[in-house]
Coordinates of C-alpha atoms and ligand atoms in Angstrom, one line a residue:
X61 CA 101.9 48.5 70.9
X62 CA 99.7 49.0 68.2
X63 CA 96.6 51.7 68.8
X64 CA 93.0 51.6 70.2
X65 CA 90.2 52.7 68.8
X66 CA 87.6 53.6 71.7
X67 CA 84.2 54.0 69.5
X68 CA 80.4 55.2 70.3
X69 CA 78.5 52.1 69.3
X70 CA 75.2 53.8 69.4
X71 CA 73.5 57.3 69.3
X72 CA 76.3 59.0 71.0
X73 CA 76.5 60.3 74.5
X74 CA 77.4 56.7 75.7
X75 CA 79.5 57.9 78.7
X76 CA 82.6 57.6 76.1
X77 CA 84.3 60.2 78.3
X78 CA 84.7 58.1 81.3
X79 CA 86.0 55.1 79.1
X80 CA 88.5 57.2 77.1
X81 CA 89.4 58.8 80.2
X82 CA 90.1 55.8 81.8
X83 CA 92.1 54.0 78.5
X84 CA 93.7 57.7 78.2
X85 CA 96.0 56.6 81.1
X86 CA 97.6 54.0 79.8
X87 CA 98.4 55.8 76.3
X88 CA 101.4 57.7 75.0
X89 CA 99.3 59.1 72.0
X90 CA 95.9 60.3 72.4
X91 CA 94.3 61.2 69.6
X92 CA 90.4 63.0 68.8
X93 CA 89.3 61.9 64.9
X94 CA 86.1 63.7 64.5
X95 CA 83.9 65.7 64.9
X96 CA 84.0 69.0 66.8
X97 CA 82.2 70.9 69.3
X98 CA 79.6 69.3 68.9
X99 CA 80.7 66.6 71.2
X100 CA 80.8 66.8 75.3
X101 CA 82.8 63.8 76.9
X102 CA 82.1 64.3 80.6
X103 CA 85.4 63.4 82.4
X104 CA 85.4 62.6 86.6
X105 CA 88.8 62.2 87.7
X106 CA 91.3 63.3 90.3
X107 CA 92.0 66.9 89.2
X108 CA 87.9 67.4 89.0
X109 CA 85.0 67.0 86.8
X110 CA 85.3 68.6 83.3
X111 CA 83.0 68.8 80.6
X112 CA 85.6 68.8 77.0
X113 CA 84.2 69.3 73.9
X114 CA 87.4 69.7 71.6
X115 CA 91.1 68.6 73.4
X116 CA 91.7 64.8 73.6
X117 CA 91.2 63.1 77.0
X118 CA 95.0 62.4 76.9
X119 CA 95.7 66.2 78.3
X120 CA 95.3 64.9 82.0
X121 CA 98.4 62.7 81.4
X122 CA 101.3 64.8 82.0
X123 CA 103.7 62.0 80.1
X124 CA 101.4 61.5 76.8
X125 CA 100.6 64.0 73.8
X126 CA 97.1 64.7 72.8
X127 CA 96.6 65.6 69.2
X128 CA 93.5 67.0 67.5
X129 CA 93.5 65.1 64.2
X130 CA 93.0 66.3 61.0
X131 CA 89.5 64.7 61.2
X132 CA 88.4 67.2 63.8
X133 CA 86.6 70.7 63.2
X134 CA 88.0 73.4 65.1
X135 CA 86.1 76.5 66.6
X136 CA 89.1 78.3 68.2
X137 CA 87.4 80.4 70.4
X138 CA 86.0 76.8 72.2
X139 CA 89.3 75.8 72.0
X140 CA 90.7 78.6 73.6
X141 CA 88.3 78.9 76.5
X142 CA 88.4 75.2 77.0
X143 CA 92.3 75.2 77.3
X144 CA 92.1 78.2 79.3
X145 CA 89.5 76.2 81.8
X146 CA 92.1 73.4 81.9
X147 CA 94.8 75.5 83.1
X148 CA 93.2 77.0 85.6
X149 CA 92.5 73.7 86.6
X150 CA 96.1 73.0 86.8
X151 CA 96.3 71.3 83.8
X152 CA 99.0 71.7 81.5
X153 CA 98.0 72.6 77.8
X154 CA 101.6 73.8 76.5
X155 CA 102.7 73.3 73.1
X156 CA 104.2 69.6 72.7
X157 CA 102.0 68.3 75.3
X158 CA 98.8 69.4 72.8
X159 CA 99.1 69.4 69.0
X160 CA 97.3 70.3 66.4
X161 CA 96.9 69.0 62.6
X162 CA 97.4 71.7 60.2
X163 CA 95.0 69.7 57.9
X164 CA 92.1 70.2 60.4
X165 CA 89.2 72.5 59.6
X166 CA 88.1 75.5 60.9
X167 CA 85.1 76.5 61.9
X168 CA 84.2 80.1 60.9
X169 CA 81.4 82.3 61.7
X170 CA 79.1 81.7 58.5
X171 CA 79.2 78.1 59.6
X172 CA 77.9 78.8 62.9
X173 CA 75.0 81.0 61.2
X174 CA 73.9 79.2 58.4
X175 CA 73.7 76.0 61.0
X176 CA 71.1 77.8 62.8
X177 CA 69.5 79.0 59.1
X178 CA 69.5 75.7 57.8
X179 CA 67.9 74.3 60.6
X180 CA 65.1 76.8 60.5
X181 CA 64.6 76.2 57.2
X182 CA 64.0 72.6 57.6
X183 CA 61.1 73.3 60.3
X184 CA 59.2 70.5 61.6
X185 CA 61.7 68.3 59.8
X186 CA 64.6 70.2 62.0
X187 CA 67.6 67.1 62.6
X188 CA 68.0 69.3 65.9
X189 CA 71.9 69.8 65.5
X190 CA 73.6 71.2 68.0
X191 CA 74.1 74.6 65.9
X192 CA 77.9 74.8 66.7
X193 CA 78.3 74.9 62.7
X194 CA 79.3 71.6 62.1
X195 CA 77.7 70.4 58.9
X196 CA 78.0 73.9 57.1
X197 CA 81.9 73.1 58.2
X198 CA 81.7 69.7 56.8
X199 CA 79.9 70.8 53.7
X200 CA 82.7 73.3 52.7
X201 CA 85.5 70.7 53.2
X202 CA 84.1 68.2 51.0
X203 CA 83.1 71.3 48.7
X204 CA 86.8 72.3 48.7
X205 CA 85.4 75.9 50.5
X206 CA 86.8 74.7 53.8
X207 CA 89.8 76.9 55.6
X208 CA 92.0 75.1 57.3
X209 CA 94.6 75.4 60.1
X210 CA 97.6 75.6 58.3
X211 CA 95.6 77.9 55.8
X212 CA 95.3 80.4 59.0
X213 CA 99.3 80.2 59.0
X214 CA 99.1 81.1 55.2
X215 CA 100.4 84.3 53.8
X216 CA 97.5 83.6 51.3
X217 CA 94.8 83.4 53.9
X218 CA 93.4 87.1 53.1
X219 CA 92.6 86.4 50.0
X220 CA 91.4 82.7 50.3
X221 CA 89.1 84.1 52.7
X222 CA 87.9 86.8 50.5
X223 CA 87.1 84.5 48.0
X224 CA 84.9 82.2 50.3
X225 CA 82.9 85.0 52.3
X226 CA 82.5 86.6 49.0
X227 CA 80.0 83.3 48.0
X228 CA 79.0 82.8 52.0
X229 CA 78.0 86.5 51.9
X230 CA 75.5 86.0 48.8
X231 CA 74.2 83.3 50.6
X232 CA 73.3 84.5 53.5
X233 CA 72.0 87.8 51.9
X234 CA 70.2 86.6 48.6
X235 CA 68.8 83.5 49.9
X236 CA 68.0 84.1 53.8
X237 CA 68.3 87.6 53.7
X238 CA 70.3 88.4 56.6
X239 CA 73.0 90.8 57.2
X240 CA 76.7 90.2 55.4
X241 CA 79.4 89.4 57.6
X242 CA 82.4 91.6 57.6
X243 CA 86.0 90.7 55.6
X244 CA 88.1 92.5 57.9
X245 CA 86.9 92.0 61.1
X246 CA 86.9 88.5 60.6
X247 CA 90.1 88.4 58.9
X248 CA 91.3 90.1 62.2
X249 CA 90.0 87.9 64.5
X250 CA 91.3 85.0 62.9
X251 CA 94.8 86.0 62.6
X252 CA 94.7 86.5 66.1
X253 CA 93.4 83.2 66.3
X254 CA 96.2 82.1 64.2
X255 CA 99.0 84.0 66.7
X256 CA 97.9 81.4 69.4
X257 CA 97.3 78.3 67.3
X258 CA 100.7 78.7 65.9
X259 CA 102.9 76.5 68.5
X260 CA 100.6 73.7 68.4
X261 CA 100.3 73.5 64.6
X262 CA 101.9 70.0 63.5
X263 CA 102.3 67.2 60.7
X264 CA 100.1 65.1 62.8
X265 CA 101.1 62.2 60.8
X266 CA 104.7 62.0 60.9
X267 CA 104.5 62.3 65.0
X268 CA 101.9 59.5 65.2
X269 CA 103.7 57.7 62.6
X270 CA 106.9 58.0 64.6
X271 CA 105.2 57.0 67.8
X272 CA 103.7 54.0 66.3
X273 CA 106.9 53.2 65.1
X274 CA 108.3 53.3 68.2
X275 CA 105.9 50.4 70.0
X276 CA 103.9 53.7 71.6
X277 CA 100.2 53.1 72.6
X278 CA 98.2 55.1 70.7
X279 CA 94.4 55.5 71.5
X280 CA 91.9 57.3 69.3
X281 CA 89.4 59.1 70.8
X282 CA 85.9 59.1 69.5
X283 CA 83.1 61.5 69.8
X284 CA 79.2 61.0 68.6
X285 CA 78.3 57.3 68.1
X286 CA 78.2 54.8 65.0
X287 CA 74.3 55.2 64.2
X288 CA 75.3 59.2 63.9
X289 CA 77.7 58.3 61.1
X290 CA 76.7 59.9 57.8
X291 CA 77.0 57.0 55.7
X292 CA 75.6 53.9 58.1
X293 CA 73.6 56.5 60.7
X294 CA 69.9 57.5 60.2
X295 CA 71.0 59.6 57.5
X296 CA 69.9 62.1 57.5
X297 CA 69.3 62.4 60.9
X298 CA 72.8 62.4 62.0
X299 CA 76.2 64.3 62.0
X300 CA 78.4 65.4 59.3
X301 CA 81.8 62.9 60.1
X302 CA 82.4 60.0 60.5
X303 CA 82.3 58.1 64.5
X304 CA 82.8 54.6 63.2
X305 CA 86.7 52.5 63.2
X306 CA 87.2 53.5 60.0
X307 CA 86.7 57.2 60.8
X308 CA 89.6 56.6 63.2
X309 CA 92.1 55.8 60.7
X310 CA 90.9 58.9 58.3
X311 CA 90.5 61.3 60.9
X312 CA 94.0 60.9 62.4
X313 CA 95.9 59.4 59.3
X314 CA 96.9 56.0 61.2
X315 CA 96.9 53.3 58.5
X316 CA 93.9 50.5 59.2
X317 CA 95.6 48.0 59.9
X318 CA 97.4 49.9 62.7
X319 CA 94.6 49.5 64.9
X320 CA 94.6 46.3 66.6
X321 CA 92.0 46.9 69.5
X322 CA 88.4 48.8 68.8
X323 CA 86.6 49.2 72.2
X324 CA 82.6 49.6 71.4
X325 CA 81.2 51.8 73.8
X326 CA 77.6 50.9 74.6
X327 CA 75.1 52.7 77.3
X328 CA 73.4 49.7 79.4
X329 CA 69.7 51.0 77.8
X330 CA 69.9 53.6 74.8
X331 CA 69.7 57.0 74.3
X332 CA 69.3 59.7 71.3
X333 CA 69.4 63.5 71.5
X334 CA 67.6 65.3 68.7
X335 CA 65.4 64.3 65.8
X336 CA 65.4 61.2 64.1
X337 CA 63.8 57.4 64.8
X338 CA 64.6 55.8 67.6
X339 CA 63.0 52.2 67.7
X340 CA 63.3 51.7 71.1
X341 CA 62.6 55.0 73.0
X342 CA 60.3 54.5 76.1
X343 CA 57.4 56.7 76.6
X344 CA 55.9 57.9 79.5
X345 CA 56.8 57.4 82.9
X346 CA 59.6 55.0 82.6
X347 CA 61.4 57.2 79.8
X348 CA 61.0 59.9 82.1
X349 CA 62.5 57.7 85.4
X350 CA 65.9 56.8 83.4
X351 CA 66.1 60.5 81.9
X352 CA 66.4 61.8 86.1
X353 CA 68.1 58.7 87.2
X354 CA 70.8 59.2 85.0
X355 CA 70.3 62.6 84.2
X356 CA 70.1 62.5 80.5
X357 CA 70.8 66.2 79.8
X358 CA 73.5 66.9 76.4
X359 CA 76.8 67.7 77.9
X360 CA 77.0 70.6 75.1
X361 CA 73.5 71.9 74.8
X362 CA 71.7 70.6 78.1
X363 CA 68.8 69.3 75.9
X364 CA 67.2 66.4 77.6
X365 CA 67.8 63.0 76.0
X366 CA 65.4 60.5 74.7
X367 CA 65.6 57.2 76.5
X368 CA 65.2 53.6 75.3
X369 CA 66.1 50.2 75.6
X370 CA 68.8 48.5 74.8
X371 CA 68.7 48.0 70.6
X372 CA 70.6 44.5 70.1
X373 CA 69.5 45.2 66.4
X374 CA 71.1 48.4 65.9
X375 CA 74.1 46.9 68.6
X376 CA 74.8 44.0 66.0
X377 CA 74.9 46.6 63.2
X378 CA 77.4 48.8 65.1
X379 CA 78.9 45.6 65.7
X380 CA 79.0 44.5 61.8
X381 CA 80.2 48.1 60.8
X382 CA 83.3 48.5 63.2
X383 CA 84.5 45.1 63.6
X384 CA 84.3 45.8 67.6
X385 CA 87.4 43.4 70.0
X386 CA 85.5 44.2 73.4
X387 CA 82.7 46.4 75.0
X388 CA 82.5 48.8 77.4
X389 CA 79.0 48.6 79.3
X390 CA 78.3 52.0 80.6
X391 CA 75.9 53.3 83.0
X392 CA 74.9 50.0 84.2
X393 CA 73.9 51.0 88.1
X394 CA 71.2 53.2 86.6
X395 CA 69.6 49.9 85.8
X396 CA 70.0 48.9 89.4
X397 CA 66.5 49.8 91.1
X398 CA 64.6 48.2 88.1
X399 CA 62.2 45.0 88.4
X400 CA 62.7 43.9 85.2
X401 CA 64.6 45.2 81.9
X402 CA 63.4 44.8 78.3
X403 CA 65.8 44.2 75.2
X404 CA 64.7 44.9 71.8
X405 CA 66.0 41.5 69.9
X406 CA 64.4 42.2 66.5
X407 CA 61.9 44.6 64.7
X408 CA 58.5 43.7 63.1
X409 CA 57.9 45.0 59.8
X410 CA 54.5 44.3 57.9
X411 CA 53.9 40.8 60.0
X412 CA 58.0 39.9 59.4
X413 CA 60.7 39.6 61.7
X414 CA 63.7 42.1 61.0
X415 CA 66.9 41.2 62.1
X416 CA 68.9 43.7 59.9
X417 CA 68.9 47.2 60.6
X418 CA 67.6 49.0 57.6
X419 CA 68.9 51.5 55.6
X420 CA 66.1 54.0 55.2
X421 CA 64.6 55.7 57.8
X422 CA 61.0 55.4 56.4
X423 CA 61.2 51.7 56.5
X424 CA 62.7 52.3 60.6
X425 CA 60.2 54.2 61.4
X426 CA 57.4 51.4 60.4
X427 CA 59.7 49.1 62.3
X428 CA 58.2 47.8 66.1
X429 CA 60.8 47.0 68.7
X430 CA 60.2 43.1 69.7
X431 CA 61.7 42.4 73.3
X432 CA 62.6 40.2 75.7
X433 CA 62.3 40.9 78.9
X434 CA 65.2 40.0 82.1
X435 CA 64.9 39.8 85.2
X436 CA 66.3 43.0 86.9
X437 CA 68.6 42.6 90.2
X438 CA 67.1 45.2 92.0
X439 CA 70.1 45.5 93.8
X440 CA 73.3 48.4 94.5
X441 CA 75.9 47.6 91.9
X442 CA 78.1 51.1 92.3
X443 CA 80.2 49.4 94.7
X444 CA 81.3 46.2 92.9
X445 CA 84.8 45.5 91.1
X446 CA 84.3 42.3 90.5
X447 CA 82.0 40.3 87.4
X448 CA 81.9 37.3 89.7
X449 CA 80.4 39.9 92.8
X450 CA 77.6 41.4 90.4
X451 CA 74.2 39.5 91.1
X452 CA 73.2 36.8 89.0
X453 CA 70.8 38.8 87.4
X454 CA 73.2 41.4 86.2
X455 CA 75.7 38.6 85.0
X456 CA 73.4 37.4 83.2
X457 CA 71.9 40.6 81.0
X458 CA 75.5 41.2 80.2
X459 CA 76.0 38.2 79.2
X460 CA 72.7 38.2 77.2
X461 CA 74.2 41.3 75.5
X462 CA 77.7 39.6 74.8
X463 CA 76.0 37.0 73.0
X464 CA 73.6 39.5 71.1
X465 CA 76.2 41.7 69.8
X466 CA 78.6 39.1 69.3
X467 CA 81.5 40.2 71.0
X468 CA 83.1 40.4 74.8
X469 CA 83.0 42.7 77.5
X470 CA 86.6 44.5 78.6
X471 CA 84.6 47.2 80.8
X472 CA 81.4 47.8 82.6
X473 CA 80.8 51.1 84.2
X474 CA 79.3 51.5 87.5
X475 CA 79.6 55.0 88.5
X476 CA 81.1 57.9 86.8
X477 CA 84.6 57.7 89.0
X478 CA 87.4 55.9 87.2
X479 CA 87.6 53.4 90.0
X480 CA 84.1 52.4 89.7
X481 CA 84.7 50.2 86.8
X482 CA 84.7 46.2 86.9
X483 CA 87.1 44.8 84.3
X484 CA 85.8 42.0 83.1
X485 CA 88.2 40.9 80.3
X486 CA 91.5 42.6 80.4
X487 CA 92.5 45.8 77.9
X488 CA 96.1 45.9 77.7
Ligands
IMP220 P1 75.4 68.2 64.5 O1 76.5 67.2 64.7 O2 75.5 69.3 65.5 O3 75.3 68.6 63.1 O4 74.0 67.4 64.9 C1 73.5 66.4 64.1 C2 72.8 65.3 65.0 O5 73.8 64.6 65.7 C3 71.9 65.9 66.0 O6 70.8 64.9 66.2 C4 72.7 66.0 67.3 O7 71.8 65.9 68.4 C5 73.5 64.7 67.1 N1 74.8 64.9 67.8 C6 75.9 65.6 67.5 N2 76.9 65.5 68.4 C7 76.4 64.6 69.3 C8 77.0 64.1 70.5 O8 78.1 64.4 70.9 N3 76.2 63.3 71.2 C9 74.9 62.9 70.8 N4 74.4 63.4 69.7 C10 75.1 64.3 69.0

C-alpha cells in the first residue's frame, strides 16, 4: 500500500490532528515532515485528549512506528516532556515504537532567543511567530550552521558547537546586545540530551524504505498549512518549511511518486493566527461568534485566531500546488446554528475579477473578497454519520466546495471525537 499524505490546505490549525489521528489507525508508518514545535495537533481519542506538538499521531497505535523525519526541527526538552506526558498517559514511547532521523535538526537555545530578537526587531511588521525558534533553526540549516541529531551522537560535537556559538555569540552581543550564552553549559545539557535521544536515533530512510517495500501503509503527517509554506505562502508571512505534498517527500525521504493518496485538510470557514493578509477574515461580531464557537485559541501559544470565510481562491491554489485526491471538511457543526454562510469565490482588484491567488502580498492585500452566499441549515449536524442524513443545505455547501476546489470529499468532521466523522467517499 503505497503512503498518504494528510496535508493543511490552508493557514494551518485546520483540525489536522483529528484527521491524522483518525488515518493514523489504519497505518503501519506514521511519519511527521516538518516543522517543529511550532505545531499543536489536538488529538480526542480513547486514552484522552492530548495536545502534541512534536511525536507523530501514530504513537497511539501500539502495532505502527512513528518516526520524526528528517524534515522536522527538534527542541528536545519539548520532546522529552511531551513523551514523558504520553507515558504517563499510558502510552508507550519506547525505542522501536518512536524513531528518530539522525538528519533532523536541532533546535538550540540561540534559536529560541534570536526568534524572540528578530521578532522585536521587525516591530509593527512582527510575522507573530510562535517564538519556539523555528526560522533561526531553519536559517542555520540552509546556512550549513545547523546541528543535527546524529551531530549530538558525534565525537566532534564539542567543537562543531564551539564553532557555531562562537558566530551566534557575536550576534547576539554586537548586534542586539544581550548577554553571551555559555559553551559548556550548553554543551552539557545537550549531551545529556544526546544520552536519551540515543535509542531512537535511526536511518529513517532505510526503515521507511523497507516498509514501503514491504506493501506497509505509510501516512505522513503534516503540521502548519499550504498558504504557510515559504515558497507558495504569504511569504513572508509564514513559516520556515515546507507543509505542502512535496514537503512530504523531502521531509521524510519517500520518493514522490510513493505517495499515491494526498488528503487536503480544509476548516469549513478559515482561520489564520498571526500577522499577515487574510482576504476573508470577518470583523466584528460574527468573527468574534465563530472565534467562541469553536474556540479558536493556538494549540501552542493560546493566541486567539482570526476567523474568515471559506477562501475557494486560496482553496483552488492549495489545490493547484498539492495535487489534493480527497478533502477532509473539518469543523463543519460550528457552522450549524448559522442563517446563512458566505464563500469568497474570487477577489476584486482595481475594478477586475481575480481568480488566481497572487504572489505578492501587497497586491493581496488590495484584493476584496467577492462572495456568494448559502443558505445555512440551521440545524444539529454532530450526530450524523451519514452524507445522505446531513440537511440539504449542508449537502449542498459541500458540494459547492467540491466543485470549487475541484476535488472530492473522503471526510467531514462533525465533532472533535473520532467517531464523529461522516465518510463520504471511502480512504482506504
Ligand atoms: P513560526 O513557524 O513560529 O516561525 O511562525 C511563522 C508563522 O506561522 C506565524 O504566523 C505563526 O502564527 C504561523 N504558524 C506556525 N505554526 C503554526 C501552526 O501550527 N498553526 C497555525 N499557524 C502557525
Amino acid at each position: 500500500m503505497p503512503a498518504i499524505a494528510v496535508i493543511g490546505a490552508q493557514w494551518g490549525d485546520e483540525g489536522k490532528g483529528k484527521v491524522v489521528d483518525l488515518v493514523a489507525e489504519k497505518a503501519d508508518v506514521v511519519v511527521r515532515f516538518s516543522g517543529g514545535d511550532n505545531a499543536g495537533h489536538t488529538v480526542i481519542n480513547r486514552f484522552g485528549k492530548f495536545a502534541l506538538h512534536l511525536v507523530p499521531c501514530g504513537i497511539f497505535s501500539p502495532n505502527s512506528v512513528s518516526i520524526i523525519g528528517n524534515g522536522v526541527v527538534i527542541n528536545p526538552e519539548v520532546l522529552f516532556q511531551e513523551m514523558d506526558m504520553l507515558a504517563a498517559a499510558g502510552i508507550d514511547t519506547k525505542p522501536g515504537h518512536l524513531l528518530i532521523s539522525d538528519r533532523a535538526h536541532v533546535i538550540m537555545p540561540y534559536h529560541v532567543i534570536l526568534d524572540d530578537l528578530e521578532e522585536g526587531l521587525r516591530g509593527g511588521k512582527a510575522i507573530g511567530t510562535t517564538k519556539k525558534g523555528i526560522g533561526p533553526v531553519f536559517s542555520d540549516k540552509v546556512a550549513r550552521l545547523g546541528i543535527r541529531v546524529g551531530d549530538l551522537l558525534d565525537k566532534g560535537f564539542f567543537e562543531q558547537l564551539r564553532t557555531v556559538l562562537d558566530y551566534k555569540n557575536l550576534l547576539l552581543t554586537r548586534v542586539y546586545g544581550v548577554q553571551p550564552l555559555s559553551l559548556i553549559k550548553i554543551y552539557e545539557d545537550y549531551q545529556k540530551h544526546a544520552a536519551r535521544l540515543k535509542p531512537y536515533v535511526c536511518e529513517s530512510t532505510a526503515v521507511l524504505d523497507e516498509a514501503l517495500k514491504a506493501g506497509k501503509t505509510v501516512m505522513l503527517e503534516g503540521a502548519q498549512g499550504t498558504m504557510l509554506d515559504p515558497d507558495f505562502g504569504t511569504y513572508p508571512y509564514n513559516t520556515s518549511s515546507s507543509p505542502i505534498a512535496g514537503g512530504a517527500s523531502l521531509g521524510s525521504g519517500i520518493p514522490p511518486r510513493a505517495i499515491a493518496r494526498i488528503l487536503g485538510v480544509f476548516k469549513a470557514y478559515c482561520t489564520r493566527v498571526g500577522g499577515g493578509p487574510f482576504p476573508t477574515e470577518i470583523p466584528g461580531e460574527m468573527g468574534e461568534f465563530i472565534r467562541e464557537r469553536a474556540q479558536e485559541y493556538g494549540a501552542t501559544t493560546g493566541r486567539p485566531r482570526r476567523c474568515g470565510w471559506f477562501d475557494a481562491v486560496a482553496a483552488r491554489f492549495s489545490q493547484r500546488v498539492n495535487g489534493f485526491t480527497g478533502m477532509a471538511i473539518t469543523r463543519f457543526d460550528i457552522l450549524d446554528t448559522l442563517e446563512s454562510i458566505k464563500v469568497c469565490t474570487t477577489y476584486k482588484l482595481d475594478g477586475k475579477m481575480v481568480t488566481d491567488f497572487p504572489s505578492s502580498i501587497t497586491t493581496l492585500e488590495r484584493c476584496e473578497p467577492v462572495y456568494e452566499e448559502l443558505p445555512g441549515w440551521q440545524t444539529e449536524t454532530c450526530g450524523v454519520r451519514k452524507f445522505s442524513n446531513l440537511p440539504e443545505a449542508a449537502q449542498a455547501y459541500v458540494n459547492r466546495l467540491e466543485e470549487l476546489v475541484g476535488c472530492p470529499t473522503n471526510l467531514i468532521c462533525v465533532g472533535p471525537e473520532r467517531s464523529q466523522t461522516i465518510v463520504k467517499k471511502r480512504l482506504f
